[in-house]
Short mmCIF file of C-alpha atoms and ligand atoms in Angstrom, two decimals:
data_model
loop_
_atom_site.label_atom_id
_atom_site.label_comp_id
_atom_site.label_asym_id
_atom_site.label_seq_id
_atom_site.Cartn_x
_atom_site.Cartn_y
_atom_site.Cartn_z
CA UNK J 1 129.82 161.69 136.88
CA UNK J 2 130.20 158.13 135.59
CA UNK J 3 128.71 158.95 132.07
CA UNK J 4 131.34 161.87 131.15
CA UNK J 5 134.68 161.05 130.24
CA UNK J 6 135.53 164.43 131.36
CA UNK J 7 134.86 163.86 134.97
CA UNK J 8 137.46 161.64 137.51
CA UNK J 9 136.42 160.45 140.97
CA UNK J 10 138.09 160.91 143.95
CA UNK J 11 137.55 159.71 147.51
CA UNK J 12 139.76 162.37 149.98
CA UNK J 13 140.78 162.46 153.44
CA UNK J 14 138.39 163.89 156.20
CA UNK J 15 140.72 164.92 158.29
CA UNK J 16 143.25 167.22 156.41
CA UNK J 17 146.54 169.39 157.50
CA UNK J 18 145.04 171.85 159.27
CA UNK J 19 147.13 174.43 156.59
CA UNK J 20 144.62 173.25 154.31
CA UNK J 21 141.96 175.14 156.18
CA UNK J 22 144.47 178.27 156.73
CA UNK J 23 144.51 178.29 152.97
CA UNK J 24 141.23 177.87 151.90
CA UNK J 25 139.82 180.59 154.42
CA UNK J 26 137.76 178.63 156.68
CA UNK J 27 139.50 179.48 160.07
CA UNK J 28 139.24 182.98 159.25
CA UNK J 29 135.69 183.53 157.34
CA UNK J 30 133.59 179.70 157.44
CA UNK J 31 131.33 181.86 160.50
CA UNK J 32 127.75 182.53 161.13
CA UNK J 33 126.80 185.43 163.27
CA UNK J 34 125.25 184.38 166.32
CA UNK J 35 123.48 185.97 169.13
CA UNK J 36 122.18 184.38 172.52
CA UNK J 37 119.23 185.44 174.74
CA UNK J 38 120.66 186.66 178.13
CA UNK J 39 117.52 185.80 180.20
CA UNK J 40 116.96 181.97 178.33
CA UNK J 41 120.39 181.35 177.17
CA UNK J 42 118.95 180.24 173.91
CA UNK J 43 121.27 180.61 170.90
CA UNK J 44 120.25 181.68 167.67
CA UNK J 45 122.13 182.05 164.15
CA UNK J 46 121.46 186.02 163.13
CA UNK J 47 120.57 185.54 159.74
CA UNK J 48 117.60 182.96 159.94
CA UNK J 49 116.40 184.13 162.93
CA UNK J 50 113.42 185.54 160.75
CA UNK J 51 112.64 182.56 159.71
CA UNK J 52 111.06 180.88 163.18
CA UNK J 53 109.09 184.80 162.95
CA UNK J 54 105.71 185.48 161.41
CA UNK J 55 105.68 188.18 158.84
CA UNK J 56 103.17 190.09 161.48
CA UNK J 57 105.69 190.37 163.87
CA UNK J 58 108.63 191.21 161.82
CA UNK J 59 106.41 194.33 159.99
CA UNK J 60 105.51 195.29 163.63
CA UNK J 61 109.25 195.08 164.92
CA UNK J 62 110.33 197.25 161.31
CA UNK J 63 107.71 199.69 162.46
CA UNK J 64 108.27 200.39 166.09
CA UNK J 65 112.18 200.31 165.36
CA UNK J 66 111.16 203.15 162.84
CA UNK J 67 109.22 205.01 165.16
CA UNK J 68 112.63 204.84 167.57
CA UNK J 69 114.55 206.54 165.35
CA UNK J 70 112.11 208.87 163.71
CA UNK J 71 114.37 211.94 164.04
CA UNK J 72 117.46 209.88 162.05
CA UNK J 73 116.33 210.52 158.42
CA UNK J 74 119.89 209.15 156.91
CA UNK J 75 119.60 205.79 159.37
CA UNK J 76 115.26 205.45 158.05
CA UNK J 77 116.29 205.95 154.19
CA UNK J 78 119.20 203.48 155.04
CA UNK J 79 115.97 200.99 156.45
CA UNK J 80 113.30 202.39 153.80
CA UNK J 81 116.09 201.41 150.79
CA UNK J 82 117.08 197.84 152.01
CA UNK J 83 113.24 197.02 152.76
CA UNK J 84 113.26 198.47 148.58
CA UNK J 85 115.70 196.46 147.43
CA UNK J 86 114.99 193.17 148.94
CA UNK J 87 114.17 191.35 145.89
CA UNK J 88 113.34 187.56 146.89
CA UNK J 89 115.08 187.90 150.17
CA UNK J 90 113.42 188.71 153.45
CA UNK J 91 113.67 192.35 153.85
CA UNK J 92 113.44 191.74 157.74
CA UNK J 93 116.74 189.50 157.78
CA UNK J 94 118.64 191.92 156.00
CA UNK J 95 117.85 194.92 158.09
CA UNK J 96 119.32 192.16 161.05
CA UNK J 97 122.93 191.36 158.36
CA UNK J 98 123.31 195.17 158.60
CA UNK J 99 125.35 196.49 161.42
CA UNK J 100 124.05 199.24 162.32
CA UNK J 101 120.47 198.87 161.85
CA UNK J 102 120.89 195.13 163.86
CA UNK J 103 121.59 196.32 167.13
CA UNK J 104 118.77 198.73 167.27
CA UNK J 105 116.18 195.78 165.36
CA UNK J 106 117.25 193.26 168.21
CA UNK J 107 116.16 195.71 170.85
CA UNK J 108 112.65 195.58 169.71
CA UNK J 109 112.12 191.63 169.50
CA UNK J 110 111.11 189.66 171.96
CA UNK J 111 112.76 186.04 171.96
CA UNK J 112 111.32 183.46 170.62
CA UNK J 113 111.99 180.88 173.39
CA UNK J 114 111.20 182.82 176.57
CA UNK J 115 109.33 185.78 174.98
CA UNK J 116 111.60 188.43 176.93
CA UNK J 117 111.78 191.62 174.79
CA UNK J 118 115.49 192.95 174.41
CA UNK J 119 117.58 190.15 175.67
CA UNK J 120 119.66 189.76 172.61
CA UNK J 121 123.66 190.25 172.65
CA UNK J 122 125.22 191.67 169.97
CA UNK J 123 125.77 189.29 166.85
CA UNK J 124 129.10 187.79 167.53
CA UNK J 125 131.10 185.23 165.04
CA UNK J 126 130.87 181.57 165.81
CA UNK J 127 133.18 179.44 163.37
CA UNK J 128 131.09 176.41 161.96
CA UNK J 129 134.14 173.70 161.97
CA UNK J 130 134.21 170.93 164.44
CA UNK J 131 138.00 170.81 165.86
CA UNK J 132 139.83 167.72 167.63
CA UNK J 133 143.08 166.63 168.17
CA UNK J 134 146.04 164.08 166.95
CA UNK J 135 147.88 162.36 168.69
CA UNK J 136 147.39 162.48 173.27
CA UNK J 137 148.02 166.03 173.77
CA UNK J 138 145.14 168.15 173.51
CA UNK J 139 147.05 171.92 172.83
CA UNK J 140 147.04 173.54 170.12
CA UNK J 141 149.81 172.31 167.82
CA UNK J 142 147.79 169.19 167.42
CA UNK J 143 144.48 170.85 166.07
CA UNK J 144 142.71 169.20 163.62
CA UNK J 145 139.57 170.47 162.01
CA UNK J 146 136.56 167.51 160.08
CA UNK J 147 136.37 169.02 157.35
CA UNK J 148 133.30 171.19 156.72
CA UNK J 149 133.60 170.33 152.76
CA UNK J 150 135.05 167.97 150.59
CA UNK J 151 135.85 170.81 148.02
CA UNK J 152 138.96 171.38 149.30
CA UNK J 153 140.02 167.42 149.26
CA UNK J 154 139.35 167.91 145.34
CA UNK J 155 141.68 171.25 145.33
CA UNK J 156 145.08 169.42 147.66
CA UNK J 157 145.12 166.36 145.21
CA UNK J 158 144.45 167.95 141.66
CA UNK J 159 147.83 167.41 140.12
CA UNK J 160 147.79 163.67 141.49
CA UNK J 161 144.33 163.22 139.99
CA UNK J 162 145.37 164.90 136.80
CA UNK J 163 148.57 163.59 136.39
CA UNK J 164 146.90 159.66 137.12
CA UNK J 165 144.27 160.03 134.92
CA UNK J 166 145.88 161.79 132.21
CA UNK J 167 143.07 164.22 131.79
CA UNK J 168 143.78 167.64 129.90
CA UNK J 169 141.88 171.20 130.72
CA UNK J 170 138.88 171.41 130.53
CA UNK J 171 138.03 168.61 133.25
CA UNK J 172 136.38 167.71 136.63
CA UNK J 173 136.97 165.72 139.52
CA UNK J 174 134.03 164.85 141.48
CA UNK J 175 133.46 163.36 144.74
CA UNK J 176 130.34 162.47 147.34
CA UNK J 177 131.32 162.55 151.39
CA UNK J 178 130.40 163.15 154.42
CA UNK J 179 130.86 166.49 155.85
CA UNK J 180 130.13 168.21 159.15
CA UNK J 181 129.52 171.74 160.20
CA UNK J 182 128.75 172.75 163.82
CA UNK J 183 125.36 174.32 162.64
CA UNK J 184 123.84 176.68 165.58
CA UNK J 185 120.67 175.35 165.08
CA UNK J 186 119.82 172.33 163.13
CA UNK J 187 116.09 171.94 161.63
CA UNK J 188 113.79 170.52 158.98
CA UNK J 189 114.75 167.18 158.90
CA UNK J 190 117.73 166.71 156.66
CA UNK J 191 117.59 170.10 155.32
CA UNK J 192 120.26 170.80 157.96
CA UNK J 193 122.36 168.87 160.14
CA UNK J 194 125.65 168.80 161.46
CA UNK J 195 126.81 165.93 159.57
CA UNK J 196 125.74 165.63 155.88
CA UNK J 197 126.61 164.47 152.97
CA UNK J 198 127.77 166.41 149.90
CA UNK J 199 128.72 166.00 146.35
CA UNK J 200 130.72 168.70 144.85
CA UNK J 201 132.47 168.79 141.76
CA UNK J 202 135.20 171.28 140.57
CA UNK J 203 135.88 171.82 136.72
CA UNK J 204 139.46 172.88 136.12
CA UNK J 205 139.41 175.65 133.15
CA UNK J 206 141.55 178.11 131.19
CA UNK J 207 141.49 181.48 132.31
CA UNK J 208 139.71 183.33 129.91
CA UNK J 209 136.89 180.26 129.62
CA UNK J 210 135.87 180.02 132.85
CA UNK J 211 132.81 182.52 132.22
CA UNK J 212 131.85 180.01 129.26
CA UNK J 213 131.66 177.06 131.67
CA UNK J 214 130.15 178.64 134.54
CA UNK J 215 126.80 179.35 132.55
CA UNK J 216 127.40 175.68 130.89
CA UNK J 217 127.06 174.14 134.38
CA UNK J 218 124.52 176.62 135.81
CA UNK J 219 122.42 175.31 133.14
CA UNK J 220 123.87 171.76 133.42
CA UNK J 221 122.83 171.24 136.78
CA UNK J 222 119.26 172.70 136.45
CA UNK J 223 118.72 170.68 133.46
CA UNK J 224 119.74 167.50 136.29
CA UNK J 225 117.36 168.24 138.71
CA UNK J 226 114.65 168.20 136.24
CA UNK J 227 115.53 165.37 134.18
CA UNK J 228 115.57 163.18 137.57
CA UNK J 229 111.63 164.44 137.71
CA UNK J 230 111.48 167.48 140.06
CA UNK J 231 108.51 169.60 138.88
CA UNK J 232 109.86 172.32 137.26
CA UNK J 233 108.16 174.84 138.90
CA UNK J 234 109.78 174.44 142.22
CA UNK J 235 112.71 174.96 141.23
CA UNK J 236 114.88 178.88 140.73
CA UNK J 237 117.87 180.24 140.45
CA UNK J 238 119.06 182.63 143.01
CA UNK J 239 121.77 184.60 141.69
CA UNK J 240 124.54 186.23 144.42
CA UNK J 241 124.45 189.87 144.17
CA UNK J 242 128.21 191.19 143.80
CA UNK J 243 128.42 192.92 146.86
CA UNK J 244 127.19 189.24 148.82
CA UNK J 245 129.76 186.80 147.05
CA UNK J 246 132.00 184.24 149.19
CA UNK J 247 135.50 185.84 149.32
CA UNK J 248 136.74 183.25 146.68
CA UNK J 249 134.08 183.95 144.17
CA UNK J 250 133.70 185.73 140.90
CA UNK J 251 130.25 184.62 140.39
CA UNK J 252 127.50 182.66 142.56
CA UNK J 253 124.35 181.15 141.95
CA UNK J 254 121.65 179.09 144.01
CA UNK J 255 119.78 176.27 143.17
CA UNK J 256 116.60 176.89 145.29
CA UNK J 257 113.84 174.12 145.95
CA UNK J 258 110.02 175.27 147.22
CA UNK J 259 109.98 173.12 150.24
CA UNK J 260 106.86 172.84 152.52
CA UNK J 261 108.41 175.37 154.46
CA UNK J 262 110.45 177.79 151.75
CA UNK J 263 112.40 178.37 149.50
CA UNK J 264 115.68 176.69 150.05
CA UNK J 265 119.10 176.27 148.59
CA UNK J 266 119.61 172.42 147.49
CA UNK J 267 123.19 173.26 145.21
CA UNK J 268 125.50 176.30 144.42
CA UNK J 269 127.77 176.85 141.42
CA UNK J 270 130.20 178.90 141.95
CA UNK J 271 133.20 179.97 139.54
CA UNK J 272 136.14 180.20 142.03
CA UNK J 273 138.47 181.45 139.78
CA UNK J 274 142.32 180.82 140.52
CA UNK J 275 141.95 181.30 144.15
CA UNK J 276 141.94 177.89 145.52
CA UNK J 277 145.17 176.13 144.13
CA UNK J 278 147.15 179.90 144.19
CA UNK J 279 146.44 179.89 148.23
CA UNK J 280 147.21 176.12 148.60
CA UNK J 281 150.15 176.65 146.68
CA UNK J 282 151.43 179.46 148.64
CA UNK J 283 150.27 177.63 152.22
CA UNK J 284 151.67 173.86 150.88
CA UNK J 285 155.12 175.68 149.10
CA UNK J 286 154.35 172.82 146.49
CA UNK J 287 153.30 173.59 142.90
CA UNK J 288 149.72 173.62 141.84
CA UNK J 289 150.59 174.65 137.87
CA UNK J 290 149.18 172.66 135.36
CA UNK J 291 151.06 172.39 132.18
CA UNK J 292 149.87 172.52 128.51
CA UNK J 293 151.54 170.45 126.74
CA UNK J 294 149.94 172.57 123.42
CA UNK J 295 151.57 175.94 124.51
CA UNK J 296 154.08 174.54 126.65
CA UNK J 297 152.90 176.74 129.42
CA UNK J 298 152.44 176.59 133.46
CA UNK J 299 149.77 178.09 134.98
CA UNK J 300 146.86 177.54 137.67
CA UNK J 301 143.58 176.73 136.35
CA UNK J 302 140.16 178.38 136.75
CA UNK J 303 137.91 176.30 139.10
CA UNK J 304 134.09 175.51 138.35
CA UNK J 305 132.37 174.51 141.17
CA UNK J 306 129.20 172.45 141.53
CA UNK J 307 128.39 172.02 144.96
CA UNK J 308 125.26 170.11 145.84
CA UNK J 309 124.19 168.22 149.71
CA UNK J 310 123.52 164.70 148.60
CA UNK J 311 120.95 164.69 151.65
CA UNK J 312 119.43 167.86 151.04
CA UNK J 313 118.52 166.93 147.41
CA UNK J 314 117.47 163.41 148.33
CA UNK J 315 114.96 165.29 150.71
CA UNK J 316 113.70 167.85 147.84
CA UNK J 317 113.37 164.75 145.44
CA UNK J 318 111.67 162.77 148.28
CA UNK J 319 109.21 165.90 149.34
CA UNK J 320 108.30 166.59 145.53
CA UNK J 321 108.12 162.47 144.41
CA UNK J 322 104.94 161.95 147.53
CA UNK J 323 101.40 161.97 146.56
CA UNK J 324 98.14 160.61 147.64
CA UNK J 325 95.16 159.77 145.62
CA UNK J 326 92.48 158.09 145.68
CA UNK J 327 91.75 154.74 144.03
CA UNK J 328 88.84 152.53 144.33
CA UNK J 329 87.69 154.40 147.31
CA UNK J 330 90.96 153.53 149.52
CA UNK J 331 94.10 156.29 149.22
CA UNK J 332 97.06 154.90 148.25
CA UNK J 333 100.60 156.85 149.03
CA UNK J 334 103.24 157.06 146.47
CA UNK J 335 106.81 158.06 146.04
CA UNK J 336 106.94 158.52 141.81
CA UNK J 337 110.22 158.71 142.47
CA UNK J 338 112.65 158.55 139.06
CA UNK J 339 113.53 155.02 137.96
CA UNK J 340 116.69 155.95 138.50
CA UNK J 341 116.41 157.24 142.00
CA UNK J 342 114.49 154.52 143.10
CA UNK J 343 116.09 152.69 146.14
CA UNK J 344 114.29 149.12 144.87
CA UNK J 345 113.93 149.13 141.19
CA UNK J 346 111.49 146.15 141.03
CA UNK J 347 109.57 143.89 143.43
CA UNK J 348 108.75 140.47 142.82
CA UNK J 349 105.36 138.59 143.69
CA UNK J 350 103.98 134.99 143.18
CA UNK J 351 100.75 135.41 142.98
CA UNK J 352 99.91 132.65 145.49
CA UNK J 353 102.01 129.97 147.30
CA UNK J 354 101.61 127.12 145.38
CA UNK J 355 101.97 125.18 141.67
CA UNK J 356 105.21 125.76 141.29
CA UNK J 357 104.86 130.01 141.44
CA UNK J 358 107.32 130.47 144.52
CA UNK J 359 109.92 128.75 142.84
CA UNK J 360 109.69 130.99 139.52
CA UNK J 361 109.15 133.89 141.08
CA UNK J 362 112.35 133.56 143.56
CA UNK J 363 114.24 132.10 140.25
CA UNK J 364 113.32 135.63 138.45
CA UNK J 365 114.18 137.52 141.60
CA UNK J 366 117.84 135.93 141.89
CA UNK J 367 118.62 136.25 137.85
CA UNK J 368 117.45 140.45 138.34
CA UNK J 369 119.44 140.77 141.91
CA UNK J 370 122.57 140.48 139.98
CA UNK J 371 122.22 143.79 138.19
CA UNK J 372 118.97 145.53 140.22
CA UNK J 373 117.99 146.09 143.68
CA UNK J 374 115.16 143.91 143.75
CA UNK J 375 112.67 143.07 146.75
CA UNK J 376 110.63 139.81 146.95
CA UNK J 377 106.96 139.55 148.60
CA UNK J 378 104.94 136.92 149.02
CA UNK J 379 102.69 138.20 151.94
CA UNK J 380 99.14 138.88 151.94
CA UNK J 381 96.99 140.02 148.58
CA UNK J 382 98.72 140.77 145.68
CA UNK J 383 97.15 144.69 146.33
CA UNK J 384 98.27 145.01 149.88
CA UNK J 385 101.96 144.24 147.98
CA UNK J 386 101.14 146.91 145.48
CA UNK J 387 100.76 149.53 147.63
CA UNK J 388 103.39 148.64 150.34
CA UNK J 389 105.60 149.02 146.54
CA UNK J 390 103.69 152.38 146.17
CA UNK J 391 104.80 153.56 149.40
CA UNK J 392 108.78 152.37 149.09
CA UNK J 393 108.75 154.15 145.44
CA UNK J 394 109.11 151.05 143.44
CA UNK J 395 108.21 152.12 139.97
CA UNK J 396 107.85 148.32 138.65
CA UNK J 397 106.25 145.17 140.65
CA UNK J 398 106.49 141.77 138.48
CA UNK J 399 103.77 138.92 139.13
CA UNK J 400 104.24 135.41 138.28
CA UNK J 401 100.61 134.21 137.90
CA UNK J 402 98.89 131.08 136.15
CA UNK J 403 99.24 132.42 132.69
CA UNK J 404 103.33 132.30 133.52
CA UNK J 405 102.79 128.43 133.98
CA UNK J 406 101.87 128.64 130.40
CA UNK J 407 103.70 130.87 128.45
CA UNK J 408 106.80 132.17 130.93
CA UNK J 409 105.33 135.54 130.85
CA UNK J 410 104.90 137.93 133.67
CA UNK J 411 102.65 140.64 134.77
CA UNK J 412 104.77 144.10 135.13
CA UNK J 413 102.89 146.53 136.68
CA UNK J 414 103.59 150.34 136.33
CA UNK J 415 103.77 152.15 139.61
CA UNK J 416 101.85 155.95 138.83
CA UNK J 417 100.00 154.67 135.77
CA UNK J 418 99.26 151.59 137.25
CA UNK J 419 98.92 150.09 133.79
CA UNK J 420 99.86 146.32 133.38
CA UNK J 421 101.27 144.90 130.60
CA UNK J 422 103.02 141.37 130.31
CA UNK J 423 106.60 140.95 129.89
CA UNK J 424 108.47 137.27 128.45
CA UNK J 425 110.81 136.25 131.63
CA UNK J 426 113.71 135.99 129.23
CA UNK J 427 113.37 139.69 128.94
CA UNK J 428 112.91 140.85 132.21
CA UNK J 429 116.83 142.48 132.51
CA UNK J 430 116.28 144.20 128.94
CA UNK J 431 112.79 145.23 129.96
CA UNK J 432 113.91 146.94 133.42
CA UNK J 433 117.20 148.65 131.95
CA UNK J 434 115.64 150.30 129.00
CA UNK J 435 113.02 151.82 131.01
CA UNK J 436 115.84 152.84 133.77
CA UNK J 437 116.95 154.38 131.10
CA UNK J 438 114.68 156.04 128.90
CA UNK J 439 112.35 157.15 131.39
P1 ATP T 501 123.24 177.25 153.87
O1 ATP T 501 123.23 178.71 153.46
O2 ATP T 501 121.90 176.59 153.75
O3 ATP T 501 123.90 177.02 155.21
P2 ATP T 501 125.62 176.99 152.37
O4 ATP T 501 125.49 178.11 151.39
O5 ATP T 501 126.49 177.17 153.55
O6 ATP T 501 124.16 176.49 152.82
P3 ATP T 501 127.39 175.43 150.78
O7 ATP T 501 128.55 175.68 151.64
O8 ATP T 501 127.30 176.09 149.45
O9 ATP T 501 126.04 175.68 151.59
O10 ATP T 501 127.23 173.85 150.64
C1 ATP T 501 126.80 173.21 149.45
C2 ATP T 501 125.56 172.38 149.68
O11 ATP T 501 125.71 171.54 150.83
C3 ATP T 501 124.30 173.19 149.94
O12 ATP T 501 123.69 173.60 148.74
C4 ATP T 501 123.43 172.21 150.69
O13 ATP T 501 122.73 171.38 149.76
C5 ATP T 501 124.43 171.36 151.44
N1 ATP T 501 124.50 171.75 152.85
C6 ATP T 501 125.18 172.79 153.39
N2 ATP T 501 125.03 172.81 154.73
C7 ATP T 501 124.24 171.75 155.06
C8 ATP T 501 123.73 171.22 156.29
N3 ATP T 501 124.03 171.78 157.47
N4 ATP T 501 122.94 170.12 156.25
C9 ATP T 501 122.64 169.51 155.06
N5 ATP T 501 123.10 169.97 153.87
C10 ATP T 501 123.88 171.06 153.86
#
């Protein structure tokens, strides 16, 4: 965000007017469809249910639930052209989305917790925002809801962004936050959990363009993933079919990640159209129009929205960045994490306690500190500190040794090649940025 001159910051309120979330369609359609075991009690969101299921026992649940209904050809082609047209997704969990078919599929399973077989409810709606109250009376003119994302900070304070940083259409204003969403069940580590962090950004466009930018920053954002070092080949697009888009969305693609255990959404980009700052206008009474000082016009922009967890990525970078391999018959662990996405960008080593190494080496660690994270060991061999590096991710590790003494040069070792080559101390800082940077 920092690099384009097109793109503002902004750091928003958590808790908002509760309007806001009137507006924006969150008390009415931010649900997941839920269903509970009777026997167990244990709650379950509908549409992932499949995925705590083996594919044995979901063909064997399609089958039976088949045989049930054998005499009901329009309800079997109904099953027979979903299972068809499933594409990518799993043909099981959208026979459950459906309905119809979902009441009749639950009556065949047998829960996963307590193994009873046709102990489901129905699928009900649970709403996914976590509400509290202002002020010391808890009714329910003093409902307030965290929000559930910070998208809708960016949309309440466009004109005051706009207007303060003087930027013109076409232009973004980004933002990284916590958000929280009462997620039925949380799993997989950070994948999901009920506070999170995201980083969205929405790009304000003519109508008319917004088609033009949509595929810019569906390739944009892609094109980021990869240049931070993901392997290509985990990574997709998933692209919304029409008849599955949010209610505020003209178009809607996935950024998907192979985790261990799936496929996975890691960012969506979404063009939004006018939606957003027509319904905040209408809910707030206060004008949303931008004006053009070119055609001396009013009008609401087009939104562009990139919306990416900040947690979620860092756990597809950190999945994809660990390897093991073997070297001189020991395995070493590393994190080739990006330069740039490297929580300690060097470490810094004498190479043993004495003649005057500690006192360099500390002097070299203080000088980088200023611009770098930097980390300073002096415990145990200089190869035990390698690898501890290796583990942490730390793509450089600089060693003052004897030859230093000599000619103030260093050893700067390379953390995946492992390749050593020695660096003047004078031009450490140069040394370490250009490779942040070209890398
Ligand atoms: P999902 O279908 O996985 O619940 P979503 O479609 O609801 O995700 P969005 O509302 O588009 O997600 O949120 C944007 C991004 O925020 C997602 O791409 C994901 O990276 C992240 N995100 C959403 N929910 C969670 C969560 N519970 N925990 C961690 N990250 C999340």
């Amino acid at each position: 965000m920092t690099y384009r001159e097109d793109v503002e910051g902004l750091d928003a309120s958590i808790l908002m007017h509760p309007k806001v979330w009137e507006a924006s369609g969150h008390i009415e359609n931010f649900t997941d469809p839920m269903i509970d075991c009777k026997q167990c009690k244990a709650r379950y969101r509908l549409d992932v249910l499949g995925d705590s299921m083996a594919d044995k026992k979901k063909e064997k649940a399609i089958r039976e639930l088949k045989e049930s209904i054998k005499n009901n050809d329009t309800l079997l082609k109904k099953i027979d052209d979903k299972i068809a047209s499933a594409g990518n997704d799993d043909p099981f969990t959208l026979l459950l989305e459906d309905s119809e078919i979902s009441k009749l599929l639950l009556s065949q399973l047998n829960c996963p917790q307590c193994g009873n077989k046709g102990t489901f409810t129905d699928a009900r709606k649970f709403n996914l925002m976590f509400k509290t109250f202002i002020g010391p009376v808890e009714d329910s003119s003093a409902v307030v809801y965290l929000r559930p994302e910070t998208a809708q900070g960016i949309f309440v304070n466009f004109l005051n962004v706009q207007g303060a940083s003087r930027q013109k259409l076409p232009f973004g204003i980004a933002q990284i936050g916590k958000a929280f969403r009462n997620e039925i069940n949380t799993k997989n580590f950070l994948f999901r959990t009920r506070e999170f962090e995201q980083m969205e950004m929405q790009f304000f466009v003519k109508a008319g363009e917004d088609k033009k930018w949509y595929d810019y920053w569906k390739a944009e954002r892609l094109q980021w993933f990869k240049s931070l070092g993901m392997t290509p080949g985990k990574l997709r697009y998933h692209d919304h079919p029409a008849d599955k888009l949010a209610h505020y969305a003209k178009e809607a693609v996935d950024i998907e990640y192979e985790f261990p255990f799936g496929w996975g959404e890691i960012e969506g980009i979404h063009n939004r159209t006018d939606f957003d700052l027509s319904r905040h206008e209408e809910f707030s009474g206060k004008s949303l129009k931008y004006f053009d000082d070119q055609s001396k016009e009013k009008f609401i922009p087009y939104i562009i929205e990139t919306s990416a967890g900040a947690s979620r990525s860092f756990m597809a970078f950190f999945v994809d960045a660990y390897y093991e391999e073997e070297v001189k018959g020991e395995t070493r662990s590393v994190l080739k994490f990006h330069p740039k996405l490297a929580p300690v960008k060097a470490a810094i080593f004498p190479l043993v306690n004495k003649d005057g190494m500690p006192e360099i080496a500390r002097k070299i660690e203080t000088d980088l500190r200023k611009s770098f994270k930097v980390f300073y060991d002096d415990k145990g061999a200089v190869g035990r500190r390698y690898r501890r590096q290796d583990e942490a991710g730390t793509p450089f590790c600089i060693t003052v040794d004897t030859q230093t003494l000599e000619d103030q040069t260093v050893t700067v070792r390379e953390r995946d090649s492992m390749e050593q080559e020695r660096v003047s101390v004078d031009q450490l800082s140069v040394y370490l940025l250009s490779k942040l940077h070209t890398s």
